[in-house]
Short mmCIF file of C-alpha atoms and ligand atoms in Angstrom, two decimals:
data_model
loop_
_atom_site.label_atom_id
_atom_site.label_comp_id
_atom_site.label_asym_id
_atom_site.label_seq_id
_atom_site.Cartn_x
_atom_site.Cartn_y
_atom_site.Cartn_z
CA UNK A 1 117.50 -66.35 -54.99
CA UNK A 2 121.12 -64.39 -54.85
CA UNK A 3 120.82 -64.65 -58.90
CA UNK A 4 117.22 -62.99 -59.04
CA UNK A 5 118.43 -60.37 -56.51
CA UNK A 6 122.20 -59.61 -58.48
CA UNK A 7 119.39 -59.64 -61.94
CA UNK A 8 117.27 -57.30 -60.24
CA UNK A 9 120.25 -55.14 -58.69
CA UNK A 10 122.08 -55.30 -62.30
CA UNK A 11 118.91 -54.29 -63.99
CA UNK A 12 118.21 -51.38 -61.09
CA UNK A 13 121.82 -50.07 -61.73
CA UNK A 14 121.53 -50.37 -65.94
CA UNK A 15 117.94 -48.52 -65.45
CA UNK A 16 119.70 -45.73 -63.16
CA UNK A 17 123.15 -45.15 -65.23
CA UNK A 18 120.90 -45.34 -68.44
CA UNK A 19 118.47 -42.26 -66.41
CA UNK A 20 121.66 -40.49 -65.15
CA UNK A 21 122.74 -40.63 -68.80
CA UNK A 22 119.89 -39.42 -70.23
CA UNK A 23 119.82 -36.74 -67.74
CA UNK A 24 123.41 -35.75 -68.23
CA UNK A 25 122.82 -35.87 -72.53
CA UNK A 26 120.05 -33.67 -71.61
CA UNK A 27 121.71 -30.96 -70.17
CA UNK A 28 124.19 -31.07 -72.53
CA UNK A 29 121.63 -30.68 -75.24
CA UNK A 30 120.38 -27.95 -73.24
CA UNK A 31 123.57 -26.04 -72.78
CA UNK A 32 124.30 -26.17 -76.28
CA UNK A 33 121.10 -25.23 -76.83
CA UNK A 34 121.25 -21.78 -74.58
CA UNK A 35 124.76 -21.46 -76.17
CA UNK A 36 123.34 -21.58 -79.63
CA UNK A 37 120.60 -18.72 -79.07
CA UNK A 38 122.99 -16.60 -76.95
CA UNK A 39 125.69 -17.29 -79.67
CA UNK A 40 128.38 -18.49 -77.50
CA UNK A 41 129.65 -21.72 -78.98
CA UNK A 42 132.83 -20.84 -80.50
CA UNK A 43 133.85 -24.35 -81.59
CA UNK A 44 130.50 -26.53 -83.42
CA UNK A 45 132.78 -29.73 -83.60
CA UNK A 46 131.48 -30.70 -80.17
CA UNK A 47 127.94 -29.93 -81.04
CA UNK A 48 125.26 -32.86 -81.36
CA UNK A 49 125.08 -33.87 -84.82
CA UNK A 50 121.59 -32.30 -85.07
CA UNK A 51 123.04 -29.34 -83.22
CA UNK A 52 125.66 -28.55 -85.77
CA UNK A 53 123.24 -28.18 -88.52
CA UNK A 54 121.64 -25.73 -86.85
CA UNK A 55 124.81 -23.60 -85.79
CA UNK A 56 125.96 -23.71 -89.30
CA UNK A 57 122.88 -22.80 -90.63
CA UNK A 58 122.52 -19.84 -87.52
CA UNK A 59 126.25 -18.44 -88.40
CA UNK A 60 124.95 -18.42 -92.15
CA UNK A 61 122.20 -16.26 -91.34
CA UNK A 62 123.83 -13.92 -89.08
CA UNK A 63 126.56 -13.67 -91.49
CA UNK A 64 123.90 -12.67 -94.28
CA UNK A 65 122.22 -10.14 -92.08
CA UNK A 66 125.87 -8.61 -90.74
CA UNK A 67 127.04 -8.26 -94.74
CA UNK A 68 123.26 -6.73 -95.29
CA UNK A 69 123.87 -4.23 -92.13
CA UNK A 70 127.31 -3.21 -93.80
CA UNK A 71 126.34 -2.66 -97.02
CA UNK A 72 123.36 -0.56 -95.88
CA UNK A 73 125.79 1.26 -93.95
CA UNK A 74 128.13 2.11 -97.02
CA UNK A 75 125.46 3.00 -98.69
CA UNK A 76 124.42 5.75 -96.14
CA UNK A 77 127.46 7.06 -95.81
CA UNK A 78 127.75 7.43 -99.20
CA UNK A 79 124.39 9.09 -99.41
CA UNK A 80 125.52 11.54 -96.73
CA UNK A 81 128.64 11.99 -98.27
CA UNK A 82 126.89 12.53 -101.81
CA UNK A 83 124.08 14.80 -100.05
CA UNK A 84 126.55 16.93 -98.40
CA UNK A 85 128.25 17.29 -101.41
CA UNK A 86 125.33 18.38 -103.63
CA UNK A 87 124.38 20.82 -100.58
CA UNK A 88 127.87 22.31 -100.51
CA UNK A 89 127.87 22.73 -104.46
CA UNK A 90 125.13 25.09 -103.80
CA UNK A 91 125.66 28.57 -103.83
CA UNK A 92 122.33 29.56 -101.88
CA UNK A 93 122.52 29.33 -98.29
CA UNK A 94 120.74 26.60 -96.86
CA UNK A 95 120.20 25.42 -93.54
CA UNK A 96 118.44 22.41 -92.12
CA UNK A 97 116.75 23.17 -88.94
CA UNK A 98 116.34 20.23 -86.24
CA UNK A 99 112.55 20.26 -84.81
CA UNK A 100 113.67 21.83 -81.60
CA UNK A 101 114.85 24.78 -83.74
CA UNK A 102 118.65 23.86 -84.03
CA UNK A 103 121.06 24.14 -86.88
CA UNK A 104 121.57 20.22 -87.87
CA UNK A 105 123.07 20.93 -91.31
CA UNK A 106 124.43 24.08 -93.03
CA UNK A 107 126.20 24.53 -96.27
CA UNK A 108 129.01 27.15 -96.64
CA UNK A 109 127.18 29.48 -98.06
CA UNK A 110 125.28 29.66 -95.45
CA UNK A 111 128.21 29.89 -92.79
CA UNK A 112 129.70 33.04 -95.31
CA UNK A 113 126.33 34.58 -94.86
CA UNK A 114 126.66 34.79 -91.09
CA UNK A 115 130.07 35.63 -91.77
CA UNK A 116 131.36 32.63 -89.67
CA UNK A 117 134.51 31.55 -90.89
CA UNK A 118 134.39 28.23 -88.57
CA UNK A 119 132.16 25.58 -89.45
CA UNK A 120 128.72 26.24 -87.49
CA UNK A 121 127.69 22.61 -87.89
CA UNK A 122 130.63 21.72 -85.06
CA UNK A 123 128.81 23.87 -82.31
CA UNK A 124 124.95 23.47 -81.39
CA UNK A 125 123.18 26.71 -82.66
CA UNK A 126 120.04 28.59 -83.36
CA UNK A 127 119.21 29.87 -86.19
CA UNK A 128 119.50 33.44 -84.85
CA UNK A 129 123.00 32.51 -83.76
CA UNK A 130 123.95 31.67 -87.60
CA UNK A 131 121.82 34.66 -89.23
CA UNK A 132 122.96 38.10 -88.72
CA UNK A 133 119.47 39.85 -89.36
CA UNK A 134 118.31 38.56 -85.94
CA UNK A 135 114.23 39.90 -87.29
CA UNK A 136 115.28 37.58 -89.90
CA UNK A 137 116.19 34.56 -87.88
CA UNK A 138 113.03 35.19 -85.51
CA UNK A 139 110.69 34.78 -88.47
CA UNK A 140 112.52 31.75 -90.25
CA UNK A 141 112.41 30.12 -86.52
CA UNK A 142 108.65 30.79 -86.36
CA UNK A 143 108.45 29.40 -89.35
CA UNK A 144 109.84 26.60 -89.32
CA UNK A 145 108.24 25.89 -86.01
CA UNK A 146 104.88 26.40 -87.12
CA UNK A 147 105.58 23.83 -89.81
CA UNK A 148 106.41 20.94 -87.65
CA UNK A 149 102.88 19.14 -87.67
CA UNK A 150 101.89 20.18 -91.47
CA UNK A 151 102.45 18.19 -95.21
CA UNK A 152 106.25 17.54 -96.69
CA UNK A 153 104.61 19.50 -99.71
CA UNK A 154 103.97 22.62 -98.14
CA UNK A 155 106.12 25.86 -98.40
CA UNK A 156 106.55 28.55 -96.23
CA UNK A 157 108.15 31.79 -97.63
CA UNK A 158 109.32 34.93 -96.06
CA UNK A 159 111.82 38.03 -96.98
CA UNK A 160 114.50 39.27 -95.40
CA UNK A 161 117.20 42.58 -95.93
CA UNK A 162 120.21 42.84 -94.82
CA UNK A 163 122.10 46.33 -94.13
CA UNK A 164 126.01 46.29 -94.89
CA UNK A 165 127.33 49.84 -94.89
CA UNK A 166 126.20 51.48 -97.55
CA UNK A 167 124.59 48.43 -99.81
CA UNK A 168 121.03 46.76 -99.14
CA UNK A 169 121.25 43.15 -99.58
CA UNK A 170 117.76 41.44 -100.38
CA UNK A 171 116.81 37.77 -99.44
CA UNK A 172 114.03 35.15 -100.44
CA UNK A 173 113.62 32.66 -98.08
CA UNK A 174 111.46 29.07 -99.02
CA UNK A 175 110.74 26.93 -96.02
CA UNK A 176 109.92 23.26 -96.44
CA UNK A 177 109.20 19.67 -93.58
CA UNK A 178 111.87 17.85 -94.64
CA UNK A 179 110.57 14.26 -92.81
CA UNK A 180 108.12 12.78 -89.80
CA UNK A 181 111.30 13.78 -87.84
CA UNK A 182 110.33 17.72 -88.20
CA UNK A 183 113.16 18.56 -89.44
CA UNK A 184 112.56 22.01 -91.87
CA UNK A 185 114.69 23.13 -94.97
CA UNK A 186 115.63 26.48 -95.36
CA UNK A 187 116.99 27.91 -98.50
CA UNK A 188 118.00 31.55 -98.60
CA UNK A 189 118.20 33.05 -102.34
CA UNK A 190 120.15 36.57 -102.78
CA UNK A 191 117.97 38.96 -104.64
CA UNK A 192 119.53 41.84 -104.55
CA UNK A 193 120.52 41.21 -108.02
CA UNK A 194 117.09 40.58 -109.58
CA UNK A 195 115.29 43.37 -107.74
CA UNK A 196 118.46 46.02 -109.60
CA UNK A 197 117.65 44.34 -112.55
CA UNK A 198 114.11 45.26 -112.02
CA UNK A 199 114.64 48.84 -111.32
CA UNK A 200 116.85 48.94 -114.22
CA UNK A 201 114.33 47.73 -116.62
CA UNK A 202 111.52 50.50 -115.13
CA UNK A 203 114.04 53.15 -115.21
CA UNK A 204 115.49 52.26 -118.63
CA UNK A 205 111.16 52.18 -119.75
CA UNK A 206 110.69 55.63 -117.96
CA UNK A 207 113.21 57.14 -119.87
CA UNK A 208 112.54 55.37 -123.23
CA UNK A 209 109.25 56.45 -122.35
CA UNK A 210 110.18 60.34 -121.89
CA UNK A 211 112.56 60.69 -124.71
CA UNK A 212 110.06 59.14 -127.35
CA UNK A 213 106.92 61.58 -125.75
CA UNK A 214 109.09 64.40 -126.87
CA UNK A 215 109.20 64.10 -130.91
CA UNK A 216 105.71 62.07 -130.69
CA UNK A 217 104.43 65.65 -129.15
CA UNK A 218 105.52 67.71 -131.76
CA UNK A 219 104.70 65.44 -134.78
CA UNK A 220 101.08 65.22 -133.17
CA UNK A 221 101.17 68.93 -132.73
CA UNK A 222 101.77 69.65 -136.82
CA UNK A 223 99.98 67.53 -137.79
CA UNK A 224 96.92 68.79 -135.72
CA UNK A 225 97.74 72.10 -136.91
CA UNK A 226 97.39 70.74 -140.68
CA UNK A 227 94.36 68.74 -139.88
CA UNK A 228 92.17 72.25 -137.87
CA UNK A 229 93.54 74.24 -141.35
CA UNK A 230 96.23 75.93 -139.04
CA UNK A 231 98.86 76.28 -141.57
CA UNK A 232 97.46 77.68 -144.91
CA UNK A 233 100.74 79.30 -145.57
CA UNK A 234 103.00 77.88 -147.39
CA UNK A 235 105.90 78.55 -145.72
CA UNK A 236 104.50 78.32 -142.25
CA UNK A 237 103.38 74.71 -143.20
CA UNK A 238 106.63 73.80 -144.97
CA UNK A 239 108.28 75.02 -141.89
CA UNK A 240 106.44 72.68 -139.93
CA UNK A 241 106.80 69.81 -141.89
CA UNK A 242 109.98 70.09 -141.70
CA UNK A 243 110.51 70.24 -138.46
CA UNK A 244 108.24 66.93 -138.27
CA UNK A 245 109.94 65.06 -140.44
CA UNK A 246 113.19 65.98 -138.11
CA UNK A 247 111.46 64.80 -135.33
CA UNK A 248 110.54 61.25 -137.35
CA UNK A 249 114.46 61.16 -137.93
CA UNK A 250 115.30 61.77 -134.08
CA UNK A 251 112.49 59.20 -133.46
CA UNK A 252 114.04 56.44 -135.59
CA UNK A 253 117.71 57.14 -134.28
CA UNK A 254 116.53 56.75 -130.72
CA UNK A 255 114.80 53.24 -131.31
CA UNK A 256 118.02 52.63 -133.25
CA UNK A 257 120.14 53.35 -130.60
CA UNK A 258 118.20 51.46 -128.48
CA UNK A 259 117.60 48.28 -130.33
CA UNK A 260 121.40 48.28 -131.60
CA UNK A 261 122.61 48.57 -127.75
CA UNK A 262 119.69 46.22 -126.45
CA UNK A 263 120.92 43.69 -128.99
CA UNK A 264 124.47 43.99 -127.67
CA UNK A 265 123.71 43.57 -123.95
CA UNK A 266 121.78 40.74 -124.92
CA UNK A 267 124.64 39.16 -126.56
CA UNK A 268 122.59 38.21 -129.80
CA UNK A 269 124.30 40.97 -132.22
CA UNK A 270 125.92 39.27 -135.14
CA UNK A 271 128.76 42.25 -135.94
CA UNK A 272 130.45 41.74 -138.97
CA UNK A 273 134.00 41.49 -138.10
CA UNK A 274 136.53 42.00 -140.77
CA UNK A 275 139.83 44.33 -141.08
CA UNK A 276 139.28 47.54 -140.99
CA UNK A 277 141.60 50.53 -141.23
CA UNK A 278 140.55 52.39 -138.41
CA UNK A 279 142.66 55.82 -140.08
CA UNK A 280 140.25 55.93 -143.33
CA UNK A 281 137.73 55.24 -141.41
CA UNK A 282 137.97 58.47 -139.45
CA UNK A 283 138.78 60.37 -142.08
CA UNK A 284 135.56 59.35 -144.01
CA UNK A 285 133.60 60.28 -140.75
CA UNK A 286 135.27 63.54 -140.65
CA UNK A 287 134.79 64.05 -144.01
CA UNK A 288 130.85 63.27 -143.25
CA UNK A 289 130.66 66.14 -140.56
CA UNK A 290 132.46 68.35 -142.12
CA UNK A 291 129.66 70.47 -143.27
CA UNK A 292 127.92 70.38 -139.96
CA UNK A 293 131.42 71.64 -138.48
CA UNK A 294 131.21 74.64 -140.86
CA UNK A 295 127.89 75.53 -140.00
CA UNK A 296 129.10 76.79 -136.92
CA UNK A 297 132.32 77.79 -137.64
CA UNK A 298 134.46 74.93 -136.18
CA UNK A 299 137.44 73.69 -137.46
CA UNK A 300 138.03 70.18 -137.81
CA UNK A 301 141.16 68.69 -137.78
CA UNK A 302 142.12 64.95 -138.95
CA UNK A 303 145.25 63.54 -138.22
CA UNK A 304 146.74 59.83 -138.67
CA UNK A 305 149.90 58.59 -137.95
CA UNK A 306 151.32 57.07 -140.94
CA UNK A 307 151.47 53.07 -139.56
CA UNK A 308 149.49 50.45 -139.79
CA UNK A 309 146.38 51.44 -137.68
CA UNK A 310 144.31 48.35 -139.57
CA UNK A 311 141.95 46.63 -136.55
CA UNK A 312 139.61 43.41 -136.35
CA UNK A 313 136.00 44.84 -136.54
CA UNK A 314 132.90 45.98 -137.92
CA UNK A 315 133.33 48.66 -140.15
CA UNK A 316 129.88 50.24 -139.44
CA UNK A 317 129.84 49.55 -135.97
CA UNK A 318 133.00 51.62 -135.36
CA UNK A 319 132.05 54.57 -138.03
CA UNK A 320 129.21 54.43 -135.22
CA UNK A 321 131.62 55.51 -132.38
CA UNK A 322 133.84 57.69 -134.31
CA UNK A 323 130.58 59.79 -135.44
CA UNK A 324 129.15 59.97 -132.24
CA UNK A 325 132.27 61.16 -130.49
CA UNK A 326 133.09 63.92 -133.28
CA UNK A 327 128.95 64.43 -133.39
CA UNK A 328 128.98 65.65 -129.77
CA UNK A 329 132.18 67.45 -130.12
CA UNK A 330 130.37 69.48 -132.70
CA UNK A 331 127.34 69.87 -130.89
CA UNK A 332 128.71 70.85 -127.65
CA UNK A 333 131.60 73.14 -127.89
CA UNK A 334 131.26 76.63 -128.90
CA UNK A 335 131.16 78.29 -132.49
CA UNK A 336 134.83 78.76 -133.54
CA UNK A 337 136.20 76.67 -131.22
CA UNK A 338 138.51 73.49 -132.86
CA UNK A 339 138.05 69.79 -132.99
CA UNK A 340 140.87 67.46 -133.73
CA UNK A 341 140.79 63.89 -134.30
CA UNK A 342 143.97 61.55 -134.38
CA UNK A 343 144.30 57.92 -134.89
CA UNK A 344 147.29 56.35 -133.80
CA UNK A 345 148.89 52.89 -132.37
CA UNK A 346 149.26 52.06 -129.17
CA UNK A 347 151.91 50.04 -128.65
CA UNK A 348 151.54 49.56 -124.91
CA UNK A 349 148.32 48.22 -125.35
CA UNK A 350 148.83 46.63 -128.44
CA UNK A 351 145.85 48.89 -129.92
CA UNK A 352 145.04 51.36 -132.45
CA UNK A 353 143.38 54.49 -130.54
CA UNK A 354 141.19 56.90 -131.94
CA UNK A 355 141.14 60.34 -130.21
CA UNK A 356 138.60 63.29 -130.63
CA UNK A 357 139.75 66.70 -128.57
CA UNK A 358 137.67 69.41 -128.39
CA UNK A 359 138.90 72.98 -127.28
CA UNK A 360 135.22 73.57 -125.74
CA UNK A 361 133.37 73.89 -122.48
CA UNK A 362 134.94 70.24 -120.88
CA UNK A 363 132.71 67.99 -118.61
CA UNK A 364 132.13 68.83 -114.88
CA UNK A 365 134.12 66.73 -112.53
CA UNK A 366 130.58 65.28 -110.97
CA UNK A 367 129.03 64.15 -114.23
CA UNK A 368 132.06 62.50 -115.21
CA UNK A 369 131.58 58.56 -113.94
CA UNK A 370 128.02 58.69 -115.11
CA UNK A 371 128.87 60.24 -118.85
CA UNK A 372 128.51 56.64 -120.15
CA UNK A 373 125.46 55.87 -118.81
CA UNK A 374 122.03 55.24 -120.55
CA UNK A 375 120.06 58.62 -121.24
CA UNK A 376 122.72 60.75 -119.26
CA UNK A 377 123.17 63.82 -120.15
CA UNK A 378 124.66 66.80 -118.36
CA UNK A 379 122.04 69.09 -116.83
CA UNK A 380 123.37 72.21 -118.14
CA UNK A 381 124.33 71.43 -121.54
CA UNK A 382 120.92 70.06 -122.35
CA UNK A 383 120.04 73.68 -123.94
CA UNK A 384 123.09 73.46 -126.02
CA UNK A 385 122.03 70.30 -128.37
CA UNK A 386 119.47 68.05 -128.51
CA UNK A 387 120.15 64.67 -127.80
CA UNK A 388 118.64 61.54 -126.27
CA UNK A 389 122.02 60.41 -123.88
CA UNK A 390 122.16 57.44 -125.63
CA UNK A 391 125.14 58.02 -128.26
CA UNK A 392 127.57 57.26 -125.46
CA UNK A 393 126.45 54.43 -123.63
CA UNK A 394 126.26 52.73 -127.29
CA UNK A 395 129.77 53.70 -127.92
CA UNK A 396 130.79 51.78 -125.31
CA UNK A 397 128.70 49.04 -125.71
CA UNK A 398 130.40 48.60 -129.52
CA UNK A 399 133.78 49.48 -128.19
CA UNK A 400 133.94 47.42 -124.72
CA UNK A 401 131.38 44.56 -125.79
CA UNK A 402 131.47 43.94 -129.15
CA UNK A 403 135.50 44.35 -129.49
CA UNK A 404 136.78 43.99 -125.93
CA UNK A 405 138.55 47.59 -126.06
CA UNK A 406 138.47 50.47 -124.06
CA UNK A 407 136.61 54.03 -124.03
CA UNK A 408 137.04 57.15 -121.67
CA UNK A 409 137.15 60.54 -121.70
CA UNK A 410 139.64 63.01 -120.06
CA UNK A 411 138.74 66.49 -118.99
CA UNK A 412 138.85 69.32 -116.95
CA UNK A 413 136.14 71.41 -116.47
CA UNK A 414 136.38 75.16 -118.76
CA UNK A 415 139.40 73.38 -120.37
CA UNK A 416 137.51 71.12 -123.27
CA UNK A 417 137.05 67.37 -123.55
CA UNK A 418 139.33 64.49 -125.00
CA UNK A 419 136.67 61.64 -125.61
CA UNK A 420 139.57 58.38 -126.67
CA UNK A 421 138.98 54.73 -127.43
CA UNK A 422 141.26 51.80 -128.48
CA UNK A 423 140.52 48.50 -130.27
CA UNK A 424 142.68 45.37 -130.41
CA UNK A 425 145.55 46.01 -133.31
CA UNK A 426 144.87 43.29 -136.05
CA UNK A 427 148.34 41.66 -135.35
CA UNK A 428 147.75 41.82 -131.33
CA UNK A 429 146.18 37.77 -131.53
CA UNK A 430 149.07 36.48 -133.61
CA UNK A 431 152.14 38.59 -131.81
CA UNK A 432 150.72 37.23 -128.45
CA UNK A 433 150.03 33.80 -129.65
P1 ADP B 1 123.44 63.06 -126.41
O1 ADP B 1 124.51 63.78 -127.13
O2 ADP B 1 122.44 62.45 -127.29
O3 ADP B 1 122.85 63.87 -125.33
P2 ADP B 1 125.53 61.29 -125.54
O4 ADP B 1 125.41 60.01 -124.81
O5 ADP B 1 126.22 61.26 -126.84
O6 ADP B 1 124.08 61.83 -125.65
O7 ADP B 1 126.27 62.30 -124.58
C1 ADP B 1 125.88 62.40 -123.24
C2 ADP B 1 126.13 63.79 -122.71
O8 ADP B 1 127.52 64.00 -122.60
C3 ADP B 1 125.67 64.88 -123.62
O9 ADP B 1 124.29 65.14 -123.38
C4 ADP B 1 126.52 66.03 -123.18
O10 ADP B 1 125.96 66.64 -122.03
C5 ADP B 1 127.82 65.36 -122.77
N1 ADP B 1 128.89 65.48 -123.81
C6 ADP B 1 129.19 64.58 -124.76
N2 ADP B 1 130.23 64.98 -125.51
C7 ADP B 1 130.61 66.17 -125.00
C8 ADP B 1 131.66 67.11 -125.32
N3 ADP B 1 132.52 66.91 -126.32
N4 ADP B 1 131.74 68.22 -124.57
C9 ADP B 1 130.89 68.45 -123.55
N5 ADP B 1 129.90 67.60 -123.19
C10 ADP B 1 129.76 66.48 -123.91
#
């Protein structure tokens, strides 16, 4: 009886240890279980065996994911870096506007355009902050506002100009949704340059325009004369025809002048650069004119120093300049009066320098800076000679453009002209190389 009770007592106390065993193996299980998922276990030797595979197989995968997360990190930042980059190589303002109207991003440009020398993006601004043409800034905010809710694809566009002093600075202005965050692009383009361009071109047609009406008139006008029977006398009609065929000549100089200095500001001229002595040359020009000189009594003078006055050039190009600047003296200054035209070396400049003097009326102080210009000519002289305004302005053209020297004119008003201009000597390259 005392054996089945110590059996059943023994078997009781195996049943309960094996349950409070169980119990306590459970709870380990457990613990490493919560430890596992909150990713405390430091140390998976202690782990069940099953356990362990998982922990390995956990820190595998949260290795993988943390490697993922930093290279998709890198890879931002360098798309940041590379997008700021690109947005700072810009030279057009631009300006990303957050969706509650904010500055988020601005390039340097833009920054320079509100004349801000700090960096805007450090300080939280509105756009009417950054731009100083606060009419401007309104619109662009309006803008930009109004394009919160609409397609990536669409564009918004608006003008803007800008007052500083005395120049009138013109802006285009796209606006663009950048994402679903509403965030808007704005890029500001400077047009001030494109719209001068523009009035250039009319201007330059406008005058084209006038000075070709001119000889067209008076050709139309003979030969309407010849066609009604006008001009059955023969001198009458040989006068006439004369004075057409004149006005054919002036007609193809102008469209000469024109193409020859259209072709150099468009940089496709091919000028046929060899050595030329710049001395003869003058002298064969002078020789040219001579006859026109007599004609009204001037006396034309052509000196050269004895040196080497040879330059790098084209010949024809340059027996252009030289005949335009001894032309007008001869045209403009009074009968009897002298013209003088010297070629010499500068040494200074390391150029030869052809001079042409006149001893005639001289060029008025105000029409001075604009004597170069296309189609001017001075108001009061216009009586004096017939001319277009387009001999200088191709002068200069061939002398600045097409051989990088230099062309002025010095004079006093009542006291004559001295019209000068300088080309690279031909040994300038090699003595400065
Ligand atoms: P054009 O002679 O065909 O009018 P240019 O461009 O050669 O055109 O000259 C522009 C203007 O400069 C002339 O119309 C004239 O008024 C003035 N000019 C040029 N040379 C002289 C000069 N030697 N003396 C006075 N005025 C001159």
């Amino acid at each position: 009886m005392l054996l089945i009770q110590a059996f059943i007592w023994a078997a009781v106390g195996f049943i309960a240890g094996g349950l409070s065993y169980g119990l306590i193996q459970r709870r380990r299980f457990d613990r490493e279980c919560r430890g596992l998922a909150e990713g405390s276990v430091s140390d998976p030797t202690g782990l069940a065996v099953g356990l362990r595979d998982v922990h390995d197989e956990h820190e595998r995968r949260i290795h993988a994911v943390r490697r993922e997360q930093t290279l998709s990190r890198r890879v931002a930042e360098e798309r940041a870096v590379r997008a700021r980059r690109a947005l700072e190589g810009l030279e057009d303002p631009v300006i990303v506007l957050d969706a509650d109207g904010t500055v988020a991003e601005c390039n340097q440009a833009a920054s320079v355009l509100g004349g801000r020398s700090e960096d805007p993006r450090t300080e939280t601004m509105a756009i009417e902050d950054l731009l100083p043409s606060r009419v401007a800034a309104r619109e662009i905010a309006d803008l930009a506002r109004g394009l919160c809710d609409v397609e990536t694809e669409v564009v918004r566009r608006t003008f803007f100009t800008m007052v500083e002093g005395p120049d009138v600075r013109d802006f285009a202005v796209s606006l663009r949704r950048l994402d679903s965050t509403g965030r808007v692009l704005v890029v500001i383009h400077e047009t001030t340059r494109e719209r001068e361009i523009l009035r250039m071109k009319s201007e330059f047609v406008a005058k084209a325009s006038h000075e070709l009406r001119t000889p067209l008139s008076s050709i139309r006008a003979t030969l309407e004369m010849l066609e009604e029977g006008d001009l059955e006398d023969e001198t009458a009609r040989s006068e006439m025809l004369g004075i057409a065929s004149e006005e054919v000549d002036r007609l193809a100089r102008l469209v000469d002048d024109m193409l020859d200095i259209s072709r150099i500001e468009a940089g496709v001229a091919r000028p046929r650069i060899q050595s030329v002595d710049l001395g003869g040359l003058a002298r064969e020009v002078v020789d040219a004119l001579r006859p026109a000189a007599e004609r009204r009594s001037i006396e034309l003078v052509s000196r050269r120093r004895d040196e080497d006055l040879v330059v790098e050039g084209d010949a024809e190009m340059l027996s252009t300049v030289i005949t335009n600047l001894v032309g007008n003296a001869i045209k403009y200054v009074p009968e009897g009066e002298r013209v003088v035209v010297e070629v010499a070396p500068d040494d200074l400049t390391r150029s030869v320098v052809v001079t042409v003097t006149d001893t005639g009326l001289g060029i008025p102080a105000e029409d001075l800076p604009r004597i170069f210009d296309k189609f001017y000519r001075i108001a009061r002289y216009e009586r004096k000679a017939r001319g277009s305004g387009l001999g200088l302005d191709l002068c200069r053209n061939i002398v600045e453009e097409v051989h990088q020297g230099r062309i002025g004119v010095d004079s006093n008003l009542g006291e004559g002209a001295r019209f000068w201009f300088g080309v690279p000597a031909r040994h300038a390259s090699s003595l400065a190389a």
